[in-house]
mmCIF file of N, CA and C in Angstrom:
data_model
loop_
_atom_site.group_PDB
_atom_site.id
_atom_site.type_symbol
_atom_site.label_atom_id
_atom_site.label_comp_id
_atom_site.label_asym_id
_atom_site.label_seq_id
_atom_site.Cartn_x
_atom_site.Cartn_y
_atom_site.Cartn_z
ATOM 1 N N MET A 97 0.776 -1.127 -0.083
ATOM 2 C CA MET A 97 -0.023 0.054 0.052
ATOM 3 C C MET A 97 0.878 1.365 -0.073
ATOM 4 N N PHE A 98 0.661 2.196 -0.790
ATOM 5 C CA PHE A 98 1.296 3.500 -0.894
ATOM 6 C C PHE A 98 0.289 4.634 -0.560
ATOM 7 N N THR A 99 0.935 5.640 0.192
ATOM 8 C CA THR A 99 0.206 6.844 0.407
ATOM 9 C C THR A 99 0.500 7.654 -0.837
ATOM 10 N N LEU A 100 -0.166 8.724 -1.155
ATOM 11 C CA LEU A 100 -0.256 9.586 -2.339
ATOM 12 C C LEU A 100 1.282 9.968 -2.275
ATOM 13 N N ALA A 101 1.776 10.358 -1.418
ATOM 14 C CA ALA A 101 3.281 10.961 -1.097
ATOM 15 C C ALA A 101 4.209 9.912 -1.727
ATOM 16 N N GLN A 102 4.039 8.665 -1.320
ATOM 17 C CA GLN A 102 4.998 7.568 -1.752
ATOM 18 C C GLN A 102 4.847 7.449 -2.931
ATOM 19 N N ALA A 103 3.634 7.344 -3.551
ATOM 20 C CA ALA A 103 3.438 7.167 -5.190
ATOM 21 C C ALA A 103 4.190 8.254 -5.922
ATOM 22 N N ARG A 104 3.951 9.386 -5.458
ATOM 23 C CA ARG A 104 4.558 10.627 -6.186
ATOM 24 C C ARG A 104 6.046 10.623 -5.973
ATOM 25 N N HIS A 105 6.528 10.187 -4.932
ATOM 26 C CA HIS A 105 8.080 9.907 -4.926
ATOM 27 C C HIS A 105 8.568 9.031 -5.759
ATOM 28 N N LEU A 106 7.915 7.852 -5.892
ATOM 29 C CA LEU A 106 8.438 6.835 -6.581
ATOM 30 C C LEU A 106 8.478 7.105 -8.069
ATOM 31 N N VAL A 107 7.246 7.879 -8.639
ATOM 32 C CA VAL A 107 7.237 8.274 -9.900
ATOM 33 C C VAL A 107 8.506 9.209 -10.363
ATOM 34 N N ALA A 108 8.811 10.142 -9.234
ATOM 35 C CA ALA A 108 9.861 10.974 -9.689
ATOM 36 C C ALA A 108 11.210 10.071 -9.526
ATOM 37 N N THR A 109 11.495 9.279 -8.700
ATOM 38 C CA THR A 109 12.554 8.523 -8.701
ATOM 39 C C THR A 109 12.793 7.526 -9.789
ATOM 40 N N LEU A 110 11.677 6.905 -10.200
ATOM 41 C CA LEU A 110 11.740 6.045 -11.294
ATOM 42 C C LEU A 110 11.450 6.604 -12.738
ATOM 43 N N HIS A 111 11.569 7.895 -12.839
ATOM 44 C CA HIS A 111 11.298 8.674 -14.145
ATOM 45 C C HIS A 111 12.414 8.285 -15.172
ATOM 46 N N PRO A 112 13.641 8.065 -14.724
ATOM 47 C CA PRO A 112 14.745 7.671 -15.760
ATOM 48 C C PRO A 112 14.369 6.188 -16.334
ATOM 49 N N ARG A 113 13.773 5.342 -15.507
ATOM 50 C CA ARG A 113 13.548 3.965 -15.846
ATOM 51 C C ARG A 113 12.159 4.205 -16.772
ATOM 52 N N VAL A 114 11.335 4.868 -16.437
ATOM 53 C CA VAL A 114 10.107 5.104 -17.305
ATOM 54 C C VAL A 114 10.593 5.671 -18.797
ATOM 55 N N ASP A 115 11.409 6.739 -18.909
ATOM 56 C CA ASP A 115 12.114 7.287 -19.885
ATOM 57 C C ASP A 115 12.778 6.203 -20.732
ATOM 58 N N GLU A 116 13.532 5.393 -20.212
ATOM 59 C CA GLU A 116 14.151 4.170 -20.651
ATOM 60 C C GLU A 116 13.046 3.418 -21.454
ATOM 61 N N LEU A 117 11.985 2.991 -20.619
ATOM 62 C CA LEU A 117 10.992 2.053 -21.163
ATOM 63 C C LEU A 117 10.398 2.733 -22.535
ATOM 64 N N ILE A 118 10.187 4.010 -22.521
ATOM 65 C CA ILE A 118 9.668 4.579 -23.589
ATOM 66 C C ILE A 118 10.514 4.495 -24.813
ATOM 67 N N ARG A 119 11.911 4.859 -24.493
ATOM 68 C CA ARG A 119 12.829 4.722 -25.659
ATOM 69 C C ARG A 119 12.879 3.262 -26.214
ATOM 70 N N VAL A 120 12.956 2.399 -25.219
ATOM 71 C CA VAL A 120 13.010 0.782 -25.798
ATOM 72 C C VAL A 120 11.782 0.493 -26.669
ATOM 73 N N ARG A 121 10.605 0.896 -26.020
ATOM 74 C CA ARG A 121 9.502 0.598 -26.659
ATOM 75 C C ARG A 121 9.294 1.089 -28.044
ATOM 76 N N ALA A 122 9.774 2.497 -28.207
ATOM 77 C CA ALA A 122 9.919 3.021 -29.398
ATOM 78 C C ALA A 122 10.793 2.459 -30.468
ATOM 79 N N ASP A 123 12.026 2.156 -29.988
ATOM 80 C CA ASP A 123 13.039 1.385 -30.880
ATOM 81 C C ASP A 123 12.418 0.052 -31.327
ATOM 82 N N LEU A 124 11.912 -0.719 -30.469
ATOM 83 C CA LEU A 124 11.350 -1.877 -30.616
ATOM 84 C C LEU A 124 10.313 -1.811 -31.752
ATOM 85 N N ALA A 125 9.438 -0.921 -31.618
ATOM 86 C CA ALA A 125 8.378 -0.677 -32.714
ATOM 87 C C ALA A 125 8.995 -0.500 -33.951
ATOM 88 N N GLU A 126 9.839 0.459 -33.890
ATOM 89 C CA GLU A 126 10.439 0.987 -35.171
ATOM 90 C C GLU A 126 11.210 -0.226 -36.001
ATOM 91 N N LEU A 127 11.918 -0.785 -35.014
ATOM 92 C CA LEU A 127 12.839 -2.254 -35.773
ATOM 93 C C LEU A 127 11.825 -3.180 -36.154
ATOM 94 N N GLN A 128 10.787 -3.554 -35.569
ATOM 95 C CA GLN A 128 9.908 -4.506 -35.793
ATOM 96 C C GLN A 128 9.160 -4.026 -37.168
ATOM 97 N N ALA A 129 8.682 -2.792 -37.250
ATOM 98 C CA ALA A 129 8.028 -2.396 -38.446
ATOM 99 C C ALA A 129 9.040 -2.312 -39.733
ATOM 100 N N ASP A 130 10.129 -1.801 -39.619
ATOM 101 C CA ASP A 130 11.183 -2.100 -40.575
ATOM 102 C C ASP A 130 11.569 -3.506 -41.087
ATOM 103 N N LEU A 131 11.432 -4.265 -40.230
ATOM 104 C CA LEU A 131 11.931 -5.625 -40.459
ATOM 105 C C LEU A 131 10.728 -6.221 -41.292
ATOM 106 N N THR A 132 9.642 -6.023 -40.921
ATOM 107 C CA THR A 132 8.334 -6.492 -41.385
ATOM 108 C C THR A 132 8.149 -5.920 -42.843
ATOM 109 N N THR A 133 8.439 -4.641 -43.024
ATOM 110 C CA THR A 133 8.183 -3.973 -44.276
ATOM 111 C C THR A 133 9.278 -4.141 -45.294
ATOM 112 N N HIS A 134 10.553 -4.160 -44.778
ATOM 113 C CA HIS A 134 11.539 -3.909 -45.602
ATOM 114 C C HIS A 134 12.641 -5.121 -45.438
ATOM 115 N N GLY A 135 12.512 -5.903 -44.346
ATOM 116 C CA GLY A 135 13.396 -7.004 -44.117
ATOM 117 C C GLY A 135 14.820 -6.605 -43.566
ATOM 118 N N VAL A 136 14.999 -5.209 -43.497
ATOM 119 C CA VAL A 136 16.277 -4.582 -42.925
ATOM 120 C C VAL A 136 15.998 -3.396 -42.151
ATOM 121 N N SER A 137 16.809 -2.900 -41.075
ATOM 122 C CA SER A 137 16.581 -1.823 -40.471
ATOM 123 C C SER A 137 17.936 -1.334 -40.055
ATOM 124 N N ALA A 138 17.988 -0.008 -39.909
ATOM 125 C CA ALA A 138 19.238 0.719 -39.360
ATOM 126 C C ALA A 138 19.617 0.340 -37.850
ATOM 127 N N LEU A 139 18.328 -0.080 -37.265
ATOM 128 C CA LEU A 139 18.443 -0.484 -36.008
ATOM 129 C C LEU A 139 18.875 -1.893 -35.695
ATOM 130 N N GLY A 140 19.221 -2.641 -36.678
ATOM 131 C CA GLY A 140 19.650 -4.121 -36.492
ATOM 132 C C GLY A 140 18.486 -4.984 -37.287
ATOM 133 N N GLY A 141 18.699 -6.287 -36.583
ATOM 134 C CA GLY A 141 17.982 -7.152 -37.207
ATOM 135 C C GLY A 141 17.235 -8.037 -35.916
ATOM 136 N N ARG A 142 17.233 -9.415 -36.213
ATOM 137 C CA ARG A 142 16.352 -10.281 -35.249
ATOM 138 C C ARG A 142 17.128 -10.214 -33.832
ATOM 139 N N PRO A 143 18.407 -10.252 -33.709
ATOM 140 C CA PRO A 143 19.127 -10.293 -32.352
ATOM 141 C C PRO A 143 18.870 -8.945 -31.612
ATOM 142 N N GLU A 144 18.727 -7.779 -32.300
ATOM 143 C CA GLU A 144 18.457 -6.648 -31.874
ATOM 144 C C GLU A 144 17.004 -6.622 -31.187
ATOM 145 N N VAL A 145 16.160 -7.258 -31.966
ATOM 146 C CA VAL A 145 14.792 -7.371 -31.429
ATOM 147 C C VAL A 145 14.779 -8.191 -30.161
ATOM 148 N N LYS A 146 15.318 -9.107 -30.163
ATOM 149 C CA LYS A 146 15.401 -10.050 -28.906
ATOM 150 C C LYS A 146 16.149 -9.141 -27.861
ATOM 151 N N ALA A 147 17.176 -8.453 -27.991
ATOM 152 C CA ALA A 147 17.944 -7.548 -26.912
ATOM 153 C C ALA A 147 16.853 -6.592 -26.426
ATOM 154 N N LEU A 148 16.353 -5.939 -27.445
ATOM 155 C CA LEU A 148 15.151 -4.892 -26.884
ATOM 156 C C LEU A 148 13.873 -5.333 -26.088
ATOM 157 N N GLU A 149 13.526 -6.601 -26.512
ATOM 158 C CA GLU A 149 12.465 -7.141 -25.696
ATOM 159 C C GLU A 149 13.052 -7.459 -24.404
ATOM 160 N N ALA A 150 14.124 -8.241 -24.460
ATOM 161 C CA ALA A 150 14.792 -8.400 -22.972
ATOM 162 C C ALA A 150 14.978 -7.157 -22.110
ATOM 163 N N ARG A 151 15.377 -6.222 -22.627
ATOM 164 C CA ARG A 151 15.611 -4.795 -22.064
ATOM 165 C C ARG A 151 14.137 -4.298 -21.562
ATOM 166 N N LEU A 152 13.320 -4.289 -22.298
ATOM 167 C CA LEU A 152 11.837 -4.094 -22.118
ATOM 168 C C LEU A 152 11.343 -4.670 -20.849
ATOM 169 N N TYR A 153 11.453 -6.054 -20.807
ATOM 170 C CA TYR A 153 11.011 -6.711 -20.017
ATOM 171 C C TYR A 153 11.825 -6.482 -18.619
ATOM 172 N N ALA A 154 13.107 -6.305 -18.600
ATOM 173 C CA ALA A 154 13.928 -5.917 -17.459
ATOM 174 C C ALA A 154 13.399 -4.597 -16.754
ATOM 175 N N VAL A 155 13.078 -3.608 -17.500
ATOM 176 C CA VAL A 155 12.832 -2.483 -16.965
ATOM 177 C C VAL A 155 11.409 -2.615 -16.285
ATOM 178 N N LEU A 156 10.462 -3.336 -16.945
ATOM 179 C CA LEU A 156 9.056 -3.417 -16.453
ATOM 180 C C LEU A 156 9.226 -4.185 -14.996
ATOM 181 N N ASP A 157 10.091 -5.329 -15.183
ATOM 182 C CA ASP A 157 10.281 -5.912 -13.725
ATOM 183 C C ASP A 157 10.893 -5.177 -12.826
ATOM 184 N N GLU A 158 11.978 -4.298 -13.065
ATOM 185 C CA GLU A 158 12.283 -3.422 -12.071
ATOM 186 C C GLU A 158 11.258 -2.549 -11.455
ATOM 187 N N ILE A 159 10.441 -1.920 -12.437
ATOM 188 C CA ILE A 159 9.396 -1.108 -11.807
ATOM 189 C C ILE A 159 8.554 -1.994 -11.053
ATOM 190 N N GLN A 160 8.006 -3.107 -11.171
ATOM 191 C CA GLN A 160 7.045 -3.890 -10.573
ATOM 192 C C GLN A 160 7.569 -4.450 -9.360
ATOM 193 N N GLN A 161 9.029 -4.466 -9.248
ATOM 194 C CA GLN A 161 9.597 -4.878 -7.980
ATOM 195 C C GLN A 161 9.296 -3.970 -6.951
ATOM 196 N N HIS A 162 8.754 -2.719 -7.226
ATOM 197 C CA HIS A 162 8.460 -1.738 -6.168
ATOM 198 C C HIS A 162 7.076 -1.809 -5.556
ATOM 199 N N GLY A 163 6.369 -2.959 -6.320
ATOM 200 C CA GLY A 163 4.732 -3.142 -5.851
ATOM 201 C C GLY A 163 3.973 -2.333 -6.725
ATOM 202 N N ILE A 164 4.572 -1.668 -7.754
ATOM 203 C CA ILE A 164 3.753 -0.904 -8.743
ATOM 204 C C ILE A 164 3.097 -1.774 -9.658
ATOM 205 N N GLU A 165 1.850 -1.410 -10.192
ATOM 206 C CA GLU A 165 1.164 -2.264 -11.086
ATOM 207 C C GLU A 165 1.429 -1.531 -12.409
ATOM 208 N N VAL A 166 1.863 -2.253 -13.540
ATOM 209 C CA VAL A 166 1.964 -1.684 -14.858
ATOM 210 C C VAL A 166 0.709 -2.232 -15.637
ATOM 211 N N LYS A 167 -0.090 -1.159 -15.890
ATOM 212 C CA LYS A 167 -1.207 -1.615 -16.373
ATOM 213 C C LYS A 167 -1.101 -1.629 -18.041
ATOM 214 N N SER A 168 -0.297 -0.633 -18.480
ATOM 215 C CA SER A 168 0.038 -0.523 -19.907
ATOM 216 C C SER A 168 1.278 -0.153 -20.270
ATOM 217 N N VAL A 169 1.896 -0.380 -21.446
ATOM 218 C CA VAL A 169 3.182 -0.117 -21.933
ATOM 219 C C VAL A 169 3.061 1.139 -22.935
ATOM 220 N N ALA A 170 2.026 1.151 -23.629
ATOM 221 C CA ALA A 170 1.960 2.003 -24.738
ATOM 222 C C ALA A 170 0.222 2.607 -24.557
ATOM 223 N N PRO A 171 0.282 3.693 -24.050
ATOM 224 C CA PRO A 171 1.000 4.390 -23.187
ATOM 225 C C PRO A 171 1.263 3.742 -21.815
ATOM 226 N N VAL A 172 2.375 4.438 -21.180
ATOM 227 C CA VAL A 172 2.707 3.755 -19.905
ATOM 228 C C VAL A 172 1.711 4.135 -18.900
ATOM 229 N N LEU A 173 0.994 3.247 -18.250
ATOM 230 C CA LEU A 173 0.018 3.473 -17.131
ATOM 231 C C LEU A 173 0.432 2.722 -15.963
ATOM 232 N N LEU A 174 0.697 3.510 -14.970
ATOM 233 C CA LEU A 174 1.165 2.808 -13.578
ATOM 234 C C LEU A 174 0.163 3.052 -12.445
ATOM 235 N N ASP A 175 -0.317 2.055 -11.853
ATOM 236 C CA ASP A 175 -1.165 2.143 -10.655
ATOM 237 C C ASP A 175 -0.379 1.586 -9.291
ATOM 238 N N PHE A 176 -0.525 2.382 -8.403
ATOM 239 C CA PHE A 176 -0.098 2.333 -6.993
ATOM 240 C C PHE A 176 -1.190 1.999 -6.019
ATOM 241 N N PRO A 177 -1.356 0.774 -5.503
ATOM 242 C CA PRO A 177 -2.384 0.553 -4.531
ATOM 243 C C PRO A 177 -2.287 1.418 -3.354
ATOM 244 N N GLY A 178 -3.400 1.956 -2.857
ATOM 245 C CA GLY A 178 -3.629 2.770 -1.806
ATOM 246 C C GLY A 178 -4.692 2.766 -1.002
ATOM 247 N N GLU A 179 -5.035 3.884 -0.127
ATOM 248 C CA GLU A 179 -6.280 3.933 0.449
ATOM 249 C C GLU A 179 -6.657 5.409 0.438
ATOM 250 N N ARG A 180 -7.802 5.812 0.303
ATOM 251 C CA ARG A 180 -8.475 7.083 0.424
ATOM 252 C C ARG A 180 -9.761 6.984 1.159
ATOM 253 N N ASP A 181 -10.024 7.777 2.094
ATOM 254 C CA ASP A 181 -11.117 7.861 2.877
ATOM 255 C C ASP A 181 -11.664 6.388 3.167
ATOM 256 N N GLY A 182 -10.863 5.423 3.716
ATOM 257 C CA GLY A 182 -11.055 4.172 4.094
ATOM 258 C C GLY A 182 -11.399 3.234 2.885
ATOM 259 N N ARG A 183 -11.183 3.386 1.774
ATOM 260 C CA ARG A 183 -11.478 2.544 0.623
ATOM 261 C C ARG A 183 -10.085 2.413 -0.217
ATOM 262 N N GLN A 184 -10.055 1.180 -0.547
ATOM 263 C CA GLN A 184 -8.935 0.842 -1.396
ATOM 264 C C GLN A 184 -9.007 1.411 -2.873
ATOM 265 N N VAL A 185 -8.078 2.169 -3.212
ATOM 266 C CA VAL A 185 -7.915 2.819 -4.617
ATOM 267 C C VAL A 185 -6.649 2.510 -5.290
ATOM 268 N N LEU A 186 -6.502 3.033 -6.433
ATOM 269 C CA LEU A 186 -5.148 3.100 -6.999
ATOM 270 C C LEU A 186 -4.809 4.501 -7.418
ATOM 271 N N TRP A 187 -3.774 4.894 -7.055
ATOM 272 C CA TRP A 187 -2.968 6.021 -7.310
ATOM 273 C C TRP A 187 -2.627 5.962 -8.749
ATOM 274 N N CYS A 188 -2.906 6.799 -9.524
ATOM 275 C CA CYS A 188 -2.792 6.528 -11.092
ATOM 276 C C CYS A 188 -1.869 7.594 -11.754
ATOM 277 N N TRP A 189 -0.847 7.016 -12.567
ATOM 278 C CA TRP A 189 -0.030 7.813 -13.289
ATOM 279 C C TRP A 189 0.017 7.385 -14.904
ATOM 280 N N LEU A 190 -0.190 8.246 -15.589
ATOM 281 C CA LEU A 190 -0.147 8.053 -17.195
ATOM 282 C C LEU A 190 0.767 8.684 -17.781
ATOM 283 N N GLU A 191 1.466 8.062 -18.654
ATOM 284 C CA GLU A 191 2.602 8.813 -19.475
ATOM 285 C C GLU A 191 2.111 10.230 -20.016
ATOM 286 N N GLY A 192 2.923 11.175 -19.642
ATOM 287 C CA GLY A 192 2.629 12.444 -20.077
ATOM 288 C C GLY A 192 2.264 13.315 -18.911
ATOM 289 N N ASP A 193 1.751 12.478 -17.889
ATOM 290 C CA ASP A 193 1.566 13.404 -16.614
ATOM 291 C C ASP A 193 2.666 13.743 -16.038
ATOM 292 N N SER A 194 2.671 14.973 -15.109
ATOM 293 C CA SER A 194 3.862 15.620 -14.546
ATOM 294 C C SER A 194 3.963 14.890 -13.197
ATOM 295 N N ASP A 195 2.775 14.366 -12.703
ATOM 296 C CA ASP A 195 2.823 13.917 -11.274
ATOM 297 C C ASP A 195 1.523 12.912 -11.297
ATOM 298 N N VAL A 196 1.558 12.282 -10.137
ATOM 299 C CA VAL A 196 0.472 11.460 -9.700
ATOM 300 C C VAL A 196 -0.836 12.515 -9.380
ATOM 301 N N ARG A 197 -1.665 12.719 -10.355
ATOM 302 C CA ARG A 197 -2.857 13.465 -10.023
ATOM 303 C C ARG A 197 -4.170 12.946 -10.173
ATOM 304 N N TRP A 198 -4.215 11.509 -10.353
ATOM 305 C CA TRP A 198 -5.681 10.823 -10.431
ATOM 306 C C TRP A 198 -5.535 9.810 -9.545
ATOM 307 N N TYR A 199 -6.816 9.168 -9.222
ATOM 308 C CA TYR A 199 -6.841 7.829 -8.486
ATOM 309 C C TYR A 199 -8.203 7.329 -9.125
ATOM 310 N N HIS A 200 -8.386 6.036 -8.834
ATOM 311 C CA HIS A 200 -9.675 5.355 -9.131
ATOM 312 C C HIS A 200 -9.881 4.306 -8.185
ATOM 313 N N ARG A 201 -11.025 3.891 -7.866
ATOM 314 C CA ARG A 201 -11.348 2.795 -6.934
ATOM 315 C C ARG A 201 -10.895 1.516 -7.599
ATOM 316 N N ALA A 202 -10.448 0.684 -6.862
ATOM 317 C CA ALA A 202 -9.738 -0.670 -7.437
ATOM 318 C C ALA A 202 -10.671 -1.463 -8.098
ATOM 319 N N ASP A 203 -12.069 -1.376 -7.850
ATOM 320 C CA ASP A 203 -12.931 -2.044 -8.580
ATOM 321 C C ASP A 203 -13.517 -1.344 -9.750
ATOM 322 N N CYS A 204 -13.074 -0.026 -10.066
ATOM 323 C CA CYS A 204 -13.671 0.728 -10.941
ATOM 324 C C CYS A 204 -12.743 0.941 -12.413
ATOM 325 N N GLY A 205 -11.601 0.719 -12.062
ATOM 326 C CA GLY A 205 -10.742 0.578 -13.374
ATOM 327 C C GLY A 205 -10.460 2.179 -13.858
ATOM 328 N N PHE A 206 -9.908 2.338 -14.991
ATOM 329 C CA PHE A 206 -9.471 3.329 -15.584
ATOM 330 C C PHE A 206 -10.672 4.374 -15.920
ATOM 331 N N ALA A 207 -11.728 3.769 -16.278
ATOM 332 C CA ALA A 207 -12.821 4.544 -16.390
ATOM 333 C C ALA A 207 -13.386 5.304 -15.350
ATOM 334 N N GLY A 208 -13.038 4.882 -14.157
ATOM 335 C CA GLY A 208 -13.297 5.630 -12.873
ATOM 336 C C GLY A 208 -12.344 6.517 -12.297
ATOM 337 N N ARG A 209 -11.397 6.911 -13.203
ATOM 338 C CA ARG A 209 -10.406 7.879 -12.718
ATOM 339 C C ARG A 209 -10.962 9.283 -12.463
ATOM 340 N N ARG A 210 -10.419 9.629 -11.266
ATOM 341 C CA ARG A 210 -10.840 11.204 -10.725
ATOM 342 C C ARG A 210 -9.646 11.799 -10.196
ATOM 343 N N PRO A 211 -9.783 13.182 -10.420
ATOM 344 C CA PRO A 211 -8.562 14.033 -10.016
ATOM 345 C C PRO A 211 -8.685 14.034 -8.610
ATOM 346 N N ILE A 212 -7.379 14.076 -8.164
ATOM 347 C CA ILE A 212 -7.139 13.880 -6.634
ATOM 348 C C ILE A 212 -7.411 15.598 -6.039
#
């Protein structure tokens, strides 16, 4: 369980890992598109696909080891289990957000997001 302050601190602390995740995700998408379309890519070939996939999963694992739920990779969506007014919630951070500014009840999902 995270307090809002803890969730915000982790987002700031893990920002370099999230940036890396976004870079790896983009490189992997571009490499796969090039290989599918042209059979070659300036980013490499099959070995580089495997290396990027391995790096993507390693970064995801590193983030999840903190108890954070990774709900999506594109866009990056992170949920931090917490409590608000005696009810279980998920503090919610979406790629592009400057801070944790949303939450939703655990049983309502993304559609139930509310501003903090």
